[in-house]
XYZ file of C-alpha atoms in Angstrom:
654
model
C -14.152 -34.559 11.354
C -12.228 -34.951 14.561
C -11.634 -31.776 17.099
C -8.395 -31.966 16.491
C -8.013 -31.805 13.208
C -10.065 -28.744 13.373
C -6.956 -27.632 16.085
C -4.254 -28.173 12.996
C -6.281 -25.723 10.630
C -6.880 -22.542 13.025
C -4.256 -20.888 12.294
C -4.480 -21.466 8.694
C -7.439 -19.543 8.665
C -6.538 -16.560 11.313
C -6.108 -14.151 8.209
C -7.851 -10.724 7.672
C -9.380 -8.456 4.864
C -8.804 -4.615 5.691
C -8.438 -1.085 4.464
C -5.913 0.980 5.998
C -5.830 4.964 5.743
C -2.665 5.721 3.556
C -1.348 8.316 6.071
C 0.682 6.034 7.302
C 3.507 3.414 6.224
C 1.941 -0.105 6.922
C 2.475 -1.871 10.027
C 4.194 1.508 11.028
C 4.230 2.730 14.905
C 3.272 5.800 15.522
C 3.418 7.474 18.679
C -0.384 8.725 19.533
C -0.374 12.766 21.249
C -2.847 12.820 23.753
C -5.172 15.718 22.900
C -8.405 16.517 25.549
C -11.689 18.185 25.934
C -11.979 21.344 28.089
C -15.625 19.953 28.809
C -14.102 16.806 30.390
C -11.385 17.975 32.075
C -9.422 20.951 33.909
C -6.000 20.628 31.988
C -5.380 19.606 28.283
C -2.739 17.566 29.248
C -3.724 15.528 31.370
C -3.359 11.387 30.827
C -2.443 8.601 33.415
C 0.540 8.666 34.591
C 2.996 5.839 34.228
C 2.070 2.333 34.815
C 2.706 -1.243 34.024
C 0.406 -4.485 33.919
C -2.869 -2.122 33.976
C -6.496 -3.437 32.039
C -7.615 -2.022 28.905
C -10.478 -3.274 27.272
C -11.114 -2.503 23.705
C -14.176 -0.030 22.510
C -17.488 -0.072 24.322
C -19.578 2.402 22.680
C -16.807 4.065 21.201
C -14.606 4.366 23.896
C -12.026 2.412 25.761
C -11.113 2.286 29.346
C -8.128 1.661 31.404
C -7.909 0.982 35.146
C -5.470 -0.015 37.675
C -1.466 -0.834 37.383
C 1.788 -0.310 39.376
C 1.906 3.866 39.095
C 3.948 6.405 39.627
C 3.231 8.136 42.891
C 4.795 11.477 43.688
C 4.210 12.887 47.201
C 6.957 14.858 48.518
C 4.728 15.492 51.855
C 5.082 11.577 53.121
C 8.782 11.354 52.595
C 9.607 12.020 55.916
C 6.456 10.036 57.521
C 6.488 6.378 55.704
C 9.373 4.390 55.492
C 7.887 2.703 52.642
C 8.368 5.718 50.205
C 11.514 6.403 49.027
C 13.783 9.911 48.250
C 14.988 10.031 45.071
C 16.457 13.653 44.649
C 13.740 16.185 45.467
C 10.805 14.542 44.339
C 9.075 11.423 46.458
C 8.680 8.446 44.024
C 7.134 5.349 44.965
C 5.856 2.615 42.454
C 2.621 1.658 44.167
C -0.754 0.014 43.056
C -3.626 2.096 41.821
C -7.419 1.861 41.022
C -7.444 5.243 38.607
C -10.052 4.451 36.357
C -9.185 6.336 32.545
C -11.837 6.712 29.227
C -9.608 6.914 26.139
C -11.274 7.891 22.846
C -9.973 6.876 20.089
C -11.529 8.864 18.003
C -10.170 12.197 19.125
C -6.950 11.237 21.037
C -8.747 12.215 24.372
C -8.159 11.212 28.017
C -10.414 11.569 31.198
C -10.417 11.074 34.526
C -13.742 9.224 35.570
C -14.518 9.341 38.971
C -16.032 6.757 40.756
C -18.395 7.306 43.491
C -18.954 4.435 46.574
C -16.942 1.467 47.988
C -14.615 0.711 44.896
C -11.728 -2.356 44.434
C -8.009 -1.453 45.956
C -5.321 -0.554 43.683
C -4.047 -3.340 41.620
C -1.955 -4.983 38.253
C -1.793 -7.817 36.436
C -5.324 -7.943 37.412
C -8.304 -9.014 34.183
C -10.290 -7.076 32.637
C -13.432 -8.459 30.873
C -15.905 -6.449 29.039
C -19.574 -8.541 29.442
C -22.305 -8.675 26.494
C -24.405 -6.158 28.538
C -21.352 -3.817 28.966
C -20.454 -3.888 32.004
C -16.686 -4.625 33.507
C -15.957 -7.634 35.629
C -12.764 -6.991 37.428
C -10.847 -9.913 38.703
C -7.889 -11.011 41.082
C -4.401 -9.026 40.749
C -1.269 -7.915 42.978
C -1.477 -5.430 45.519
C 0.342 -4.154 48.008
C -0.163 -5.713 51.882
C 1.164 -3.243 54.603
C 1.446 -5.197 57.940
C 2.852 -4.134 61.142
C 6.160 -3.792 60.580
C 6.995 -5.453 56.457
C 5.367 -4.432 53.122
C 3.730 -7.680 51.541
C 2.962 -8.471 47.849
C -0.301 -9.920 48.549
C -2.728 -11.916 46.202
C -6.462 -11.073 45.127
C -9.340 -13.488 44.366
C -12.306 -10.608 44.570
C -14.792 -9.660 41.871
C -15.350 -6.588 41.202
C -18.393 -5.364 38.159
C -18.541 -1.724 36.455
C -21.037 -0.215 34.203
C -19.140 0.722 31.637
C -22.095 1.181 28.724
C -24.818 3.746 29.186
C -24.626 5.132 25.645
C -27.645 5.987 24.104
C -27.634 7.256 19.833
C -30.825 10.076 18.953
C -32.044 11.956 16.241
C -32.984 15.588 16.422
C -34.908 16.953 13.701
C -34.124 20.198 12.477
C -37.695 21.030 11.455
C -38.637 20.920 15.403
C -39.284 24.675 15.594
C -39.160 25.937 12.152
C -39.924 25.287 9.028
C -37.968 23.251 6.625
C -37.223 24.247 3.537
C -35.748 27.645 3.555
C -34.519 29.423 1.085
C -31.400 31.068 1.305
C -31.154 34.786 0.435
C -28.123 35.660 -1.165
C -25.458 37.890 0.357
C -26.835 37.560 3.270
C -26.941 34.935 7.268
C -29.674 32.620 8.135
C -29.755 31.014 11.181
C -32.014 27.826 10.955
C -32.617 26.657 14.810
C -34.310 23.564 16.186
C -34.269 22.151 20.248
C -33.792 19.184 21.887
C -35.728 17.807 24.553
C -34.179 14.285 25.198
C -37.018 13.668 28.671
C -34.880 12.916 31.654
C -37.819 10.423 32.241
C -36.945 8.191 29.956
C -32.861 7.502 31.835
C -34.680 8.025 35.460
C -32.280 8.188 37.767
C -29.234 9.054 35.633
C -30.112 12.881 35.776
C -29.179 15.456 32.769
C -27.814 13.688 29.828
C -24.726 15.873 27.568
C -23.457 14.727 24.774
C -20.325 11.829 23.696
C -20.667 12.732 19.855
C -22.651 14.456 17.886
C -22.326 14.322 14.281
C -24.673 16.615 11.803
C -26.876 15.554 8.659
C -27.832 18.996 5.826
C -29.169 18.587 2.712
C -28.553 22.028 0.317
C -29.456 22.640 -2.269
C -26.897 25.505 -4.257
C -25.301 25.883 -8.274
C -22.249 26.849 -6.243
C -21.214 25.771 -2.787
C -17.781 27.181 -3.107
C -20.255 31.045 -1.883
C -21.448 28.571 1.034
C -20.597 28.216 4.582
C -21.864 26.488 7.586
C -21.378 26.518 11.083
C -23.062 25.127 14.269
C -23.797 26.584 17.692
C -24.589 23.930 20.427
C -26.675 25.192 23.540
C -25.187 27.987 25.392
C -22.385 27.820 28.061
C -20.780 30.584 27.469
C -21.975 34.005 27.355
C -23.684 34.784 24.483
C -23.071 37.313 21.625
C -26.320 39.963 22.025
C -25.662 40.180 17.490
C -26.075 36.384 17.610
C -29.388 34.576 18.255
C -29.681 34.527 22.229
C -29.347 30.324 22.186
C -26.250 30.506 21.063
C -23.224 28.758 22.359
C -19.768 27.991 20.975
C -20.106 27.966 16.921
C -17.940 25.327 15.154
C -17.402 25.752 11.754
C -18.716 22.689 9.544
C -18.255 23.334 5.875
C -15.924 27.211 5.760
C -16.267 29.620 1.939
C -14.264 28.352 -0.737
C -14.164 25.137 0.319
C -14.631 24.372 -3.927
C -11.850 25.363 -6.032
C -14.711 25.583 -8.237
C -18.851 25.205 -8.435
C -20.401 22.303 -7.010
C -23.733 21.473 -6.703
C -25.710 20.409 -3.914
C -25.115 18.336 -0.663
C -27.339 15.491 -0.839
C -27.853 13.912 2.786
C -24.007 15.216 4.204
C -23.021 14.580 7.408
C -20.434 16.130 8.905
C -18.442 13.943 11.952
C -15.737 13.790 13.553
C -15.182 9.593 13.093
C -15.477 10.113 8.488
C -12.608 9.109 6.823
C -12.565 12.181 5.048
C -12.313 15.822 6.050
C -14.513 18.441 3.882
C -11.349 20.231 2.967
C -10.022 17.415 0.694
C -10.152 18.285 -3.081
C -10.756 15.087 -4.354
C -14.595 14.716 -3.238
C -16.875 14.543 -6.011
C -19.799 16.202 -6.794
C -22.297 16.491 -5.108
C -20.874 16.540 -1.492
C -23.296 12.691 -0.724
C -20.667 11.045 2.124
C -19.872 11.775 5.796
C -16.627 13.652 6.028
C -14.631 15.631 8.553
C -15.696 19.340 9.121
C -13.142 22.699 9.397
C -13.356 22.454 12.904
C -13.925 19.557 15.435
C -17.507 18.854 17.115
C -16.326 16.778 20.056
C -13.913 18.950 21.448
C -16.376 21.831 20.860
C -19.569 19.555 22.838
C -18.612 16.897 24.263
C -19.147 16.958 28.063
C -21.931 19.762 27.249
C -25.627 18.943 27.975
C -27.801 17.792 24.725
C -31.137 19.283 25.616
C -31.611 23.009 24.576
C -31.672 25.067 21.009
C -29.377 23.533 18.441
C -28.881 26.293 15.189
C -27.538 26.030 11.257
C -25.541 29.320 10.084
C -25.705 29.124 6.765
C -24.010 31.815 5.013
C -24.500 32.842 0.947
C -21.489 35.374 0.285
C -21.938 35.971 -3.255
C -25.191 38.451 -4.836
C -25.029 36.705 -8.458
C -28.721 35.579 -9.066
C -27.332 32.163 -7.855
C -30.662 31.066 -5.456
C -29.862 28.827 -2.414
C -32.350 26.303 -0.446
C -31.652 24.431 3.036
C -33.328 21.543 2.322
C -33.059 19.394 5.874
C -31.209 19.251 8.369
C -30.929 16.729 11.279
C -28.709 16.463 14.638
C -27.142 12.541 15.300
C -26.159 12.262 19.050
C -24.753 9.885 21.798
C -25.666 10.321 24.808
C -24.732 9.312 28.328
C -25.476 11.148 31.563
C -23.665 13.867 32.434
C -22.610 13.109 35.724
C -20.325 9.930 35.588
C -21.604 8.309 38.413
C -19.888 5.233 37.587
C -20.240 2.828 40.346
C -18.113 -0.451 41.767
C -20.566 -3.205 43.096
C -18.650 -6.000 45.152
C -19.461 -9.421 43.441
C -19.738 -12.181 47.018
C -17.845 -15.486 46.005
C -14.797 -16.661 45.898
C -13.498 -18.241 49.389
C -10.335 -16.450 50.462
C -10.436 -13.025 48.762
C -6.663 -11.980 49.279
C -4.000 -13.855 50.289
C -0.042 -13.601 51.248
C 3.419 -15.796 51.214
C 5.367 -15.301 54.523
C 8.385 -17.322 55.040
C 8.077 -19.436 58.692
C 10.441 -20.555 61.166
C 11.536 -23.830 58.966
C 12.159 -21.312 55.797
C 9.328 -22.663 53.786
C 6.608 -20.981 51.923
C 3.277 -19.878 54.056
C 1.005 -19.293 52.107
C -2.030 -17.324 54.257
C -5.656 -15.670 53.461
C -5.619 -12.269 54.473
C -9.932 -12.830 56.135
C -10.871 -9.360 57.738
C -9.457 -5.282 56.883
C -7.317 -5.865 60.485
C -5.357 -8.424 58.593
C -6.076 -11.532 60.079
C -5.023 -14.517 58.803
C -5.560 -18.058 58.558
C -3.222 -20.886 56.600
C -4.336 -21.046 52.961
C -3.910 -24.607 52.797
C -6.880 -24.865 55.913
C -9.318 -22.783 53.901
C -12.394 -24.244 51.683
C -11.794 -23.483 48.139
C -14.464 -23.937 46.049
C -12.965 -20.927 43.655
C -9.494 -19.745 42.885
C -7.094 -19.163 45.057
C -5.884 -15.593 44.496
C -3.572 -14.784 42.120
C -2.112 -12.803 39.518
C -0.888 -12.584 35.875
C -3.747 -14.805 34.731
C -5.262 -14.722 31.767
C -9.182 -14.176 31.780
C -11.310 -15.140 28.421
C -15.199 -14.785 28.344
C -17.113 -16.799 26.401
C -21.010 -15.395 26.371
C -21.374 -15.111 29.964
C -18.900 -17.473 30.856
C -15.308 -15.815 32.315
C -12.487 -18.287 32.034
C -9.670 -17.741 34.471
C -6.465 -20.088 33.646
C -2.875 -20.005 35.837
C -1.039 -17.018 36.970
C 1.134 -16.516 39.785
C 0.880 -16.377 43.360
C 4.374 -17.630 45.456
C 4.362 -20.261 42.507
C 2.924 -20.917 38.839
C -0.493 -21.962 38.605
C -2.011 -24.360 36.064
C -5.540 -24.392 36.888
C -8.943 -23.719 35.157
C -11.814 -22.053 36.114
C -14.820 -21.082 34.874
C -17.284 -18.168 36.717
C -20.078 -17.646 35.273
C -21.624 -14.280 35.327
C -25.418 -14.663 35.591
C -25.360 -17.104 38.007
C -22.549 -15.905 40.448
C -20.601 -20.102 40.090
C -17.115 -20.851 40.186
C -16.562 -25.277 38.062
C -13.078 -26.614 38.325
C -12.460 -27.448 34.912
C -9.308 -28.478 35.002
C -6.255 -28.911 37.821
C -3.482 -28.874 35.873
C -0.738 -28.962 32.747
C -1.954 -24.881 32.203
C 0.966 -23.859 30.204
C 3.545 -21.519 32.011
C 4.392 -18.637 29.824
C 8.031 -18.829 28.590
C 7.750 -14.270 27.851
C 6.414 -13.120 30.943
C 3.693 -9.880 30.748
C 3.007 -9.928 26.903
C -0.032 -7.816 26.079
C -2.183 -10.147 23.909
C -5.525 -10.015 22.192
C -7.989 -12.121 20.455
C -9.471 -9.983 17.461
C -10.477 -11.014 13.272
C -6.747 -11.623 12.979
C -6.566 -14.099 15.816
C -4.757 -14.607 19.041
C -1.489 -11.582 18.781
C 0.221 -10.020 21.693
C 2.913 -7.767 21.813
C 6.125 -7.326 23.960
C 7.295 -9.206 27.095
C 10.214 -10.063 29.369
C 12.659 -13.157 28.803
C 13.870 -13.359 32.266
C 13.090 -12.051 35.576
C 16.153 -10.185 36.787
C 17.737 -7.349 35.744
C 19.192 -7.311 32.313
C 16.806 -10.228 31.152
C 16.162 -9.731 27.310
C 12.900 -7.500 26.367
C 11.084 -9.410 23.551
C 11.120 -7.148 20.259
C 8.303 -4.895 19.675
C 7.178 -7.432 16.596
C 2.766 -7.573 16.554
C 3.270 -11.100 16.749
C 0.169 -14.334 15.848
C -0.152 -17.543 17.805
C -0.116 -20.460 15.657
C -2.314 -22.862 17.497
C -0.573 -25.995 15.275
C 2.942 -24.843 15.435
C 2.101 -23.989 19.189
C 4.830 -21.237 18.512
C 5.026 -17.099 17.714
C 5.257 -15.851 14.190
C 6.106 -12.245 14.331
C 4.041 -10.292 11.882
C 5.893 -7.332 10.412
C 6.479 -4.006 11.511
C 8.373 -0.698 11.326
C 8.183 -0.207 7.362
C 6.802 -0.989 4.339
C 6.638 -4.827 4.428
C 3.278 -6.215 4.179
C 2.266 -9.097 7.083
C 4.266 -11.922 5.959
C 5.835 -14.009 8.751
C 8.265 -15.438 6.241
C 11.146 -13.052 5.973
C 13.746 -12.913 7.912
C 13.540 -10.079 10.641
C 10.673 -8.409 9.127
C 9.836 -6.983 12.511
C 12.212 -5.652 14.156
C 12.551 -1.760 14.365
C 15.300 0.405 13.911
C 15.695 2.727 17.350
C 18.457 4.551 15.797
C 15.541 5.505 13.055
C 14.526 9.783 14.626
C 10.560 8.319 14.763
C 10.906 5.462 16.752
C 13.821 6.776 19.327
C 10.635 7.084 21.882
C 9.698 3.703 21.107
C 10.990 1.114 23.889
C 10.885 -2.267 24.740
C 7.930 -2.761 26.848
C 6.370 -5.802 29.279
C 3.305 -5.140 31.020
C 1.441 -2.929 28.623
C -1.614 -3.519 27.592
C -2.738 -2.946 24.114
C -6.407 -3.016 22.461
C -7.866 -3.139 18.962
C -9.335 0.360 17.681
C -11.668 1.224 14.747
C -14.093 -2.014 14.755
C -17.104 -2.730 16.195
C -17.571 -6.989 17.360
C -20.332 -8.183 18.246
C -22.542 -11.342 19.704
C -23.530 -13.794 16.426
C -26.956 -13.837 14.965
C -26.435 -17.741 15.509
C -24.959 -20.450 16.787
C -24.688 -22.622 12.957
C -22.177 -19.739 11.708
C -20.137 -16.290 12.268
C -21.805 -13.429 11.188
C -19.580 -11.272 9.947
C -17.682 -8.339 12.120
C -19.022 -5.048 11.387
C -16.162 -2.673 10.981
C -17.000 0.933 11.211
C -16.397 2.098 7.794
C -14.872 5.446 8.093
C -12.046 4.478 10.380
C -9.389 2.128 9.989
C -8.376 -0.881 12.421
C -5.349 0.445 14.454
C -3.610 -1.263 17.252
C -3.439 0.657 19.923
C -0.506 0.137 22.929
C -0.146 1.256 26.234
C 2.150 2.325 29.301
C 4.426 -0.821 30.505
C 7.454 -0.978 31.768
C 10.512 -0.838 30.484
C 12.852 -3.295 32.402
C 15.250 -1.696 33.838
C 14.400 -1.859 36.773
C 14.359 1.917 38.225
C 12.090 4.332 39.000
C 11.308 6.081 35.742
C 11.485 2.674 34.139
C 7.580 2.776 34.167
C 5.753 4.153 30.826
C 3.028 6.802 29.840
C 2.848 6.986 26.675
C 0.590 5.361 23.859
C 1.553 4.064 20.019
C -0.762 3.223 17.450
C -0.256 0.836 14.268
C -2.638 0.659 11.350
C -3.453 -2.576 9.865
C -1.776 -3.247 6.379
C -3.984 -4.212 3.020
C -2.878 -7.964 3.411
C -5.592 -8.452 0.667
C -7.775 -6.270 -1.568
C -11.201 -6.835 -0.511
C -12.397 -4.619 2.106
C -16.148 -5.953 1.181
C -15.461 -9.626 2.953
C -15.658 -7.596 6.303
C -12.563 -10.042 8.046
C -13.808 -12.810 7.789
C -12.373 -15.317 5.496
C -14.579 -18.347 3.622
C -12.921 -20.858 5.181
C -13.396 -19.817 8.436
C -17.140 -20.710 8.282
C -15.895 -24.072 7.826
C -14.108 -24.508 11.535
C -16.358 -22.099 13.067
C -19.867 -23.601 11.517
C -19.101 -27.011 13.094
C -17.625 -25.640 16.568
C -20.863 -23.370 17.485
C -22.806 -26.586 15.899
C -25.150 -28.051 18.975
C -24.845 -31.005 17.225
C -20.973 -31.256 18.439
C -20.701 -32.040 21.604
C -16.939 -30.948 22.559
C -17.872 -28.038 24.054
C -20.784 -28.468 25.905
C -19.594 -32.096 27.569
C -16.021 -30.086 28.372
C -15.522 -26.242 28.607
C -19.365 -25.944 28.940
C -20.058 -28.395 31.615
C -20.518 -28.299 34.946
C -19.349 -32.404 35.361
C -17.372 -34.846 34.839
C -15.141 -34.290 31.994
C -13.983 -37.575 31.278
C -17.439 -38.689 29.630
C -17.307 -40.618 26.568
C -19.213 -39.299 23.341
C -20.915 -40.374 21.281
C -19.957 -41.015 17.498
C -16.811 -38.947 18.987
C -13.365 -40.878 18.708
C -12.024 -39.363 21.753
C -12.408 -40.329 24.970
C -11.090 -38.998 28.295
C -10.981 -35.817 26.707
C -11.618 -32.046 29.335
C -10.923 -28.682 28.205
C -8.399 -27.200 27.102
C -6.874 -23.652 27.262
C -6.543 -23.564 23.071
C -10.688 -24.879 22.477
C -11.192 -21.369 24.821
C -9.798 -19.190 22.692
C -11.082 -20.833 19.639
C -14.540 -20.764 21.136
C -14.106 -16.919 21.898
C -12.844 -16.308 17.594
C -15.719 -17.496 16.754
C -17.771 -16.273 18.553
C -16.239 -13.291 17.924
C -16.062 -12.088 21.554
C -12.315 -9.759 20.847
C -11.348 -9.139 23.892
C -7.726 -8.221 25.389
C -5.479 -10.341 28.392
C -2.181 -11.179 29.721
C -1.053 -13.919 27.238
C -0.735 -17.513 28.421
C 2.137 -18.555 26.153
């Protein structure tokens, strides 16, 4: 089978089976209002300032990371000191590239600013952020501001920085560590059953005390009428304790309140209380007995996220009735995800690119001079005289990671770039794959992703001047065989169906969309699933959905194209995927996808290894292959990432 025939079939395979919460209409956008954990932030409403061009990762251990962007900075004390700042009324605002790192928890809609120690990248926008197989985030390129003696320049970056964002481990803490189980429950009384968490710090050399990222409580309890039972959890003491409670008690979180049942139900069979569950314990349609995962009546994450894990934990059980019905606490345990309490996220600069920063100036003849900034004092040298064995500095490029490689494609650096490079993360080596013909984008600043649907994107700007048309707020899918974007329906009760004209249009006169501005240079992510490496290279393994959360598109920030200081946005919007075809058990993989990816990943199919995966000449004639003089095409890279289930975010190339 020829490779081109595979490309033609690709668009037929980009389909998905999702099961969606009924809390949303099908493909409806809803604004996400942030709420922050008091354990993590001094201000409950702290969140990133308005910005555009920031990077945003997929979930890494349940968290999404946002880095950089061109942000609105308030600095009234600098207005009179620096002529680069502009005063607007009583406030002094400036849009400057930032190097802030933010963490977003999609389960509880919580933002947390990550403090970074030591050396770090300079502020930038329109860079790339690739999450590698070891959960490290690789930052490349972008645009920043270079302040010369008399003028500020747009500067293009070509540096590489590495950040570890994946130091989360999971543990089970048995409830019987201190007191025996099972435990008889006296009628009309409260009992406190205590266990202790003692996770040895020696398991995490150099990381210090460990704190909670997520906690779940599993309970097995026998009682013939659970409506007279209440359950609560106390964590290790972090505040002054009540003298009437056990000495170890800190904050109390209600799990299962009295009167949860309207009628008597029996037993909790390995019932798990989790903020990530699909249904609340207060829902009325729960079957008898309880034997699933449920959200507790109060949030565990808001109470314990960021608190130390070690110490005494107590389960409170109250039987409110003296009615001859005796219960038994059979067992309970904690499931905890932990990370170092002190977020000592450290950037590591990777040496490699020939030129890490460049500017474009006008020479006396009026022509553009491309210069490489070669030291911290701003000394420059003509970029054309610098040996180039790695990509020239750039921004607005596309970066796609496949295995241990990051493919850097196109971008802008005073002119459109059309080259394709491969960076090997393990070997720290660059290879030029193609010098030209990478397509220039017709719509700038599309926020794009590779997801089980295929390649999808949001927003974008038609043109680059005031009055340019902003693309509609559609979710678009790229059709490889037609080389065009096709809109998926949003904003109503339509199913995903790109055959209906204007099905994606959002009526902004509607009150629920009145704040949803068109935008470009926003960032996007997909929450509610966990992708993984393939178990083999012969056949894709199913994507593992988080069964208690629904796949949801997230869109954050961006620029509304007004070209004013209030053009930058800081809002986040979510759109759960609709149920296209009933078939949740197929876990996102359409059977015909195996035909496509099975051949593409077969080691005997040499196209990838001889082109995009090659380190040498790409004009080899392949034995048994009908194509001659084949080279790495950008679509090949996207297809391989999709087949390897390496789902990621990037700036759209087309």
